[in-house]
Coordinates of C-alpha atoms in Angstrom, one line a residue:
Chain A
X1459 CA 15.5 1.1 10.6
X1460 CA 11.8 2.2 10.6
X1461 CA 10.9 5.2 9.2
X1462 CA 7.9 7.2 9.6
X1463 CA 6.4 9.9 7.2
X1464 CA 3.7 11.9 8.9
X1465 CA 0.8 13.1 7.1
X1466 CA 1.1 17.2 6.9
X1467 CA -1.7 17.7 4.6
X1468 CA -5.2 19.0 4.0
X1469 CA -8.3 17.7 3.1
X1470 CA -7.8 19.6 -0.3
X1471 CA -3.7 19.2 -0.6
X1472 CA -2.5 15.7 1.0
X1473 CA 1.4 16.3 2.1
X1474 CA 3.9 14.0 4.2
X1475 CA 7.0 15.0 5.7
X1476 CA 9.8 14.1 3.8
X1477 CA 8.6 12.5 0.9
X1478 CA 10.4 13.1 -2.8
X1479 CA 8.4 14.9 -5.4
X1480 CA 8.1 12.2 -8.5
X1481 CA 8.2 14.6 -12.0
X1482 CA 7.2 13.5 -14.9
X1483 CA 7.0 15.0 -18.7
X1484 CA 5.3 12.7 -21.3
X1485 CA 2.9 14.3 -24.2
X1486 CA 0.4 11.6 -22.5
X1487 CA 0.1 13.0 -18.8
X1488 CA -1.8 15.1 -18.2
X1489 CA -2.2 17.3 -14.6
X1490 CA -1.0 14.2 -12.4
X1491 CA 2.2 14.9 -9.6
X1492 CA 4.0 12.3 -7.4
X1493 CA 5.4 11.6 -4.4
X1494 CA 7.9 8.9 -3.0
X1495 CA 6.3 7.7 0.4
X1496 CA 8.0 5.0 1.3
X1497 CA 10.9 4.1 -0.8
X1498 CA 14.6 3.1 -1.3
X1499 CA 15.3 6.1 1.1
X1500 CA 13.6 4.6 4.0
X1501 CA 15.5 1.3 3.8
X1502 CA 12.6 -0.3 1.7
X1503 CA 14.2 -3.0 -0.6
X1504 CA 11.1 -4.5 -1.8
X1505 CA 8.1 -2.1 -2.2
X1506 CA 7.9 1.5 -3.6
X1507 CA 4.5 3.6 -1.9
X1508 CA 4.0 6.2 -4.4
X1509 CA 0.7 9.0 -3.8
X1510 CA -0.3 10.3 -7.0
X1511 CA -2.4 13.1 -7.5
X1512 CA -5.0 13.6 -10.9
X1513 CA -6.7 17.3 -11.3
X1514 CA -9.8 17.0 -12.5
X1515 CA -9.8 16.5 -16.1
X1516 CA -6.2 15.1 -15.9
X1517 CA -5.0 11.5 -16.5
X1518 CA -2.1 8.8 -15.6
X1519 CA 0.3 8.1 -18.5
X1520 CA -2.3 7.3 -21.1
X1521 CA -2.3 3.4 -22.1
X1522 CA 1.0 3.2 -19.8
X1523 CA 2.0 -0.7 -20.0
X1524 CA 5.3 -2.4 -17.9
X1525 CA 6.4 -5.1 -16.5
X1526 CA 6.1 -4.0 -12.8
X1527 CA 2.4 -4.5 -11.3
X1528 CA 0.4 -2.1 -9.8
X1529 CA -1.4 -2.4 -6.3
X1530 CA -3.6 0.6 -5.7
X1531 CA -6.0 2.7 -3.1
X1532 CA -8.1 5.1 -3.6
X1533 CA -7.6 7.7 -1.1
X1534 CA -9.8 10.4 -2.0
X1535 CA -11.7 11.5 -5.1
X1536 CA -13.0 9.5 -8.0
X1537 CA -11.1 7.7 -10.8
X1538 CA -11.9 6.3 -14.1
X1539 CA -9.3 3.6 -14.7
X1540 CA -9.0 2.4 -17.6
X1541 CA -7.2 -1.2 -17.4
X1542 CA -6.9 -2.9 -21.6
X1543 CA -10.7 -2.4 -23.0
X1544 CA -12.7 -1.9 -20.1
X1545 CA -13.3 1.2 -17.9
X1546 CA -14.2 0.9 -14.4
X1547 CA -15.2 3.8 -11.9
X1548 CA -13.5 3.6 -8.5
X1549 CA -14.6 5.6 -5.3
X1550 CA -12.0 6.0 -1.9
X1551 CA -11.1 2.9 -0.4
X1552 CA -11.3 0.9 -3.4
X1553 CA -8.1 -0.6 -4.8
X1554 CA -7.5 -2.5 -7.3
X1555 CA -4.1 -4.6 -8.7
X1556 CA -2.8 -4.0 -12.4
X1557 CA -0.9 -6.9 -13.6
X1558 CA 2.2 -7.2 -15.6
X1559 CA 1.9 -5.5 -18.8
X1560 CA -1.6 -4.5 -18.8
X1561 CA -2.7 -1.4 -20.5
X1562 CA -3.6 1.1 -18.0
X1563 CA -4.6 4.7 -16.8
X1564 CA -5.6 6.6 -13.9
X1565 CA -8.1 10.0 -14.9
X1566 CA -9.9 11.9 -12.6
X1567 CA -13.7 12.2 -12.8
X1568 CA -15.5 15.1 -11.7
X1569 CA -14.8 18.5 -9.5
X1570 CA -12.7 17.0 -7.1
X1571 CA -8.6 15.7 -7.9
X1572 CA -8.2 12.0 -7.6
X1573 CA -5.5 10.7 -5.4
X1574 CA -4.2 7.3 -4.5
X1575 CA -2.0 5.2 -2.8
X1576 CA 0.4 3.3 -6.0
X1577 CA 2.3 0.6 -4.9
X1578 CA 5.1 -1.5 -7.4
X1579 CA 7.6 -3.6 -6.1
X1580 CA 11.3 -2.6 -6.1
X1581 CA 12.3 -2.5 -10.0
X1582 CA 16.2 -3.8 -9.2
X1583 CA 14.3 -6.4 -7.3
X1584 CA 12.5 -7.7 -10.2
X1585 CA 15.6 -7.7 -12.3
X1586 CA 17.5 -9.9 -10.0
X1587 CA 14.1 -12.1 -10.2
X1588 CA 14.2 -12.3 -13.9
X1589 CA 17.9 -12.8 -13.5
X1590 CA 17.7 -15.8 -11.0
X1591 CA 14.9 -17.0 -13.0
X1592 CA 16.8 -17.2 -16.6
X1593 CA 19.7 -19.0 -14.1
Chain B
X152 CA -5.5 -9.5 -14.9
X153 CA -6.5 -6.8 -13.0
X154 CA -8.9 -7.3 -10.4
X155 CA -10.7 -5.1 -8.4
X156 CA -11.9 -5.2 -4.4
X157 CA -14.9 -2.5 -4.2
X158 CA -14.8 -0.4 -0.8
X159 CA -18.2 -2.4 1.1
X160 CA -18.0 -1.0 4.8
X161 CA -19.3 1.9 6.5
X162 CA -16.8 4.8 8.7
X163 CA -17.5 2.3 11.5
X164 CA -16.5 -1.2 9.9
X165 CA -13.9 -1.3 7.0
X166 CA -14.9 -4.0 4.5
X167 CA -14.1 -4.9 0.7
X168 CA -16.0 -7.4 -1.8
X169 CA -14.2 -10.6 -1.8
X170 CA -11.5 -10.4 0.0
X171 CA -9.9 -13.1 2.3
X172 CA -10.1 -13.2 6.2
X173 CA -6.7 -13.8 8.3
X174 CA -7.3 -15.7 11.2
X175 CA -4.4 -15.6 14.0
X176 CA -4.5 -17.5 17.3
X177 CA -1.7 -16.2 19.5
X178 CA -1.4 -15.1 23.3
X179 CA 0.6 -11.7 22.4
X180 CA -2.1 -10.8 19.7
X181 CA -5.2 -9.1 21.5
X182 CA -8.4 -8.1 19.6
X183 CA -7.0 -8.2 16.0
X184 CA -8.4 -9.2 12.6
X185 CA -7.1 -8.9 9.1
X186 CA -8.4 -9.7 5.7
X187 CA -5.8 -9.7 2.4
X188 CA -7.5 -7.2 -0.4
X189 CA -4.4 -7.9 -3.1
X190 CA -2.7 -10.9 -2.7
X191 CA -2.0 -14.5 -4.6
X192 CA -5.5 -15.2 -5.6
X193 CA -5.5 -11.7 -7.9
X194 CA -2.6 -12.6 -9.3
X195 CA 0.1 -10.8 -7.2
X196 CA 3.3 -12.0 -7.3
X197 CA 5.3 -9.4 -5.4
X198 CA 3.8 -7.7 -3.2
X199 CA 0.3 -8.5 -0.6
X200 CA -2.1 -6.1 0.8
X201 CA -3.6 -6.5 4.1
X202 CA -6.4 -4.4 6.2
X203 CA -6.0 -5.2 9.9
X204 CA -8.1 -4.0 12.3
X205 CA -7.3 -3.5 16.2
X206 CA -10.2 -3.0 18.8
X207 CA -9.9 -0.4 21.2
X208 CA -7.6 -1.9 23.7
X209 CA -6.4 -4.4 21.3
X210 CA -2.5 -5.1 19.9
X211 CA -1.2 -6.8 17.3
X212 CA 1.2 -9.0 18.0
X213 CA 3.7 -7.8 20.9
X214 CA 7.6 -7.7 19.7
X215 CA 6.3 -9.1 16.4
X216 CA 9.8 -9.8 14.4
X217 CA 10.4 -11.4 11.1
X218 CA 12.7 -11.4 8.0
X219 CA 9.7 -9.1 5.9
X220 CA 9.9 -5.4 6.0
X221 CA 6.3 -3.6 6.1
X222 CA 4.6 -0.4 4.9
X223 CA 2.1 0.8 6.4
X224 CA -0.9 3.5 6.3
X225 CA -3.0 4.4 9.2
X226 CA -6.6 4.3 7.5
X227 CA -8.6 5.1 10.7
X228 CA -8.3 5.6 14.2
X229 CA -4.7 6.3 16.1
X230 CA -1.8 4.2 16.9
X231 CA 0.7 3.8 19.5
X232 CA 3.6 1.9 17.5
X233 CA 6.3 0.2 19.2
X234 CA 9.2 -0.6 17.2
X235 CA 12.0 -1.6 18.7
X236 CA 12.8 0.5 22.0
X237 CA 10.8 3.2 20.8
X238 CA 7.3 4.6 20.7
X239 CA 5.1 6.6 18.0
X240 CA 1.7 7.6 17.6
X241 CA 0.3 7.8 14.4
X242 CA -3.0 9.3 13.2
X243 CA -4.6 8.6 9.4
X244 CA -2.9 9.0 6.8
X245 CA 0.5 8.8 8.5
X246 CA 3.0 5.8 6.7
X247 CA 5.4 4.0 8.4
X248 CA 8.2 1.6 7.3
X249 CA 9.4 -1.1 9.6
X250 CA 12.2 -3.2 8.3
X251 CA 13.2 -6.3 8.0
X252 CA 13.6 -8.1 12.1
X253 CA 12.5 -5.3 13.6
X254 CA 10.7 -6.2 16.5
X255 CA 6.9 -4.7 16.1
X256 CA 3.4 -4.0 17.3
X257 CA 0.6 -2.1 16.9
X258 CA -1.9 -0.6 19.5
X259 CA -5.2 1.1 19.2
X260 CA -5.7 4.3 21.0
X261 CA -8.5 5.8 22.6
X262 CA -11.9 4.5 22.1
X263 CA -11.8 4.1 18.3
X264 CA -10.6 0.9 16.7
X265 CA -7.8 1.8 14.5
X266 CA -7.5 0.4 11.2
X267 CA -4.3 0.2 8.5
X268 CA -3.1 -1.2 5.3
X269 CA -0.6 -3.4 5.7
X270 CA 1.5 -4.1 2.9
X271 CA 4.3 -6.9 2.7
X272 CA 6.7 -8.7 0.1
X273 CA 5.5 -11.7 -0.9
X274 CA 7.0 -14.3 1.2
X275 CA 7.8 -16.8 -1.6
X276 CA 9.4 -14.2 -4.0
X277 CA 12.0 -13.5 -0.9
X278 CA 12.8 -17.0 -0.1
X279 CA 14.0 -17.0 -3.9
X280 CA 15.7 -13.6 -3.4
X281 CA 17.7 -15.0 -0.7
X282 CA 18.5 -18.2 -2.8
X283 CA 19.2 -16.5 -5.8
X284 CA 22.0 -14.1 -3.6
X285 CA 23.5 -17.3 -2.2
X286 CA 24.2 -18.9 -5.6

């Protein structure tokens, strides 16, 4: 079954109908809030699309490392991501993948909050793959 | 590794630094091109983004239907959506989940091509989901 989320935002506060708020507490976030787009409530077994949002001078889970990859848009402000050593500044429209286990984090840069599209596979779906794999 | 496609377009033409045109030859497609942003050659394993681009008057594929689900997020213009017996329109910003064998397409509206990510599984990974649930 498809299932649509329409946008119901602002430019200055993006919203969708019926999405789930993602909440997070962790000494190494800082200012950053979630939201389930597209997930196992829609039907999706494969894909999670996640919309995070950075106020300025926040960050993404400092140095946050997993096996699940990131695939990521920027949708509207600017972010300093910060992916093992290197720093890299991204602007809206740029995305960028995150692979397995690579050191990582999301801050905002300047005025403006940072948000972007996040998108990791299924996590049950890449424990059957490990499974089938060890098999 | 994490690799990075840098937005390279303009508000009238979407485009990203290497990144990898699709090319599709079909009589039910009208006026569509793609290119893939995150996909194989960055390392992704489980999951493929795609930027397609519909011309005004132009469809994707009519009745489109396949075994991968997608998720999608209008980036520019407006959509009439057809999935299944039903019709939506969708503006920017909007997401949409269509699962797996739902029959599909994709029309631009008005005189503004419409643009959207399109994000799938990747198509390997499921053929091994399916084998592994069959063993």
């Amino acid at each position: 079954m498809s299932k649509i989320h329409h946008f119901t935002g602002t430019e200055d506060h993006f919203d969708w109908e019926n999405v789930t708020p993602l909440h997070y507490t962790s000494d190494s976030i800082k200012d950053t809030a979630g939201k389930i787009m597209i997930g196992a409530d829609d039907g999706a077994e494969h894909f999670v699309f996640r919309y995070f949002r950075v106020e300025p001078g926040g960050h993404t889970t400092l140095n946050d490392h997993h096996a699940h990859p990131h695939g990521v848009m920027i949708l509207h402000g600017r972010a300093l991501v910060t992916v093992e050593d290197k720093q890299h500044e991204l602007c809206p429209r740029d995305v960028i993948f995150v692979g397995p286990w690579e050191h990582h984090s999301f801050a905002a840069v300047g005025d403006e909050p940072l948000g972007f599209l996040c998108v990791i596979p299924n996590l049950d779906l890449m424990a059957k793959l490990e499974n089938a794999k060890q098999k």
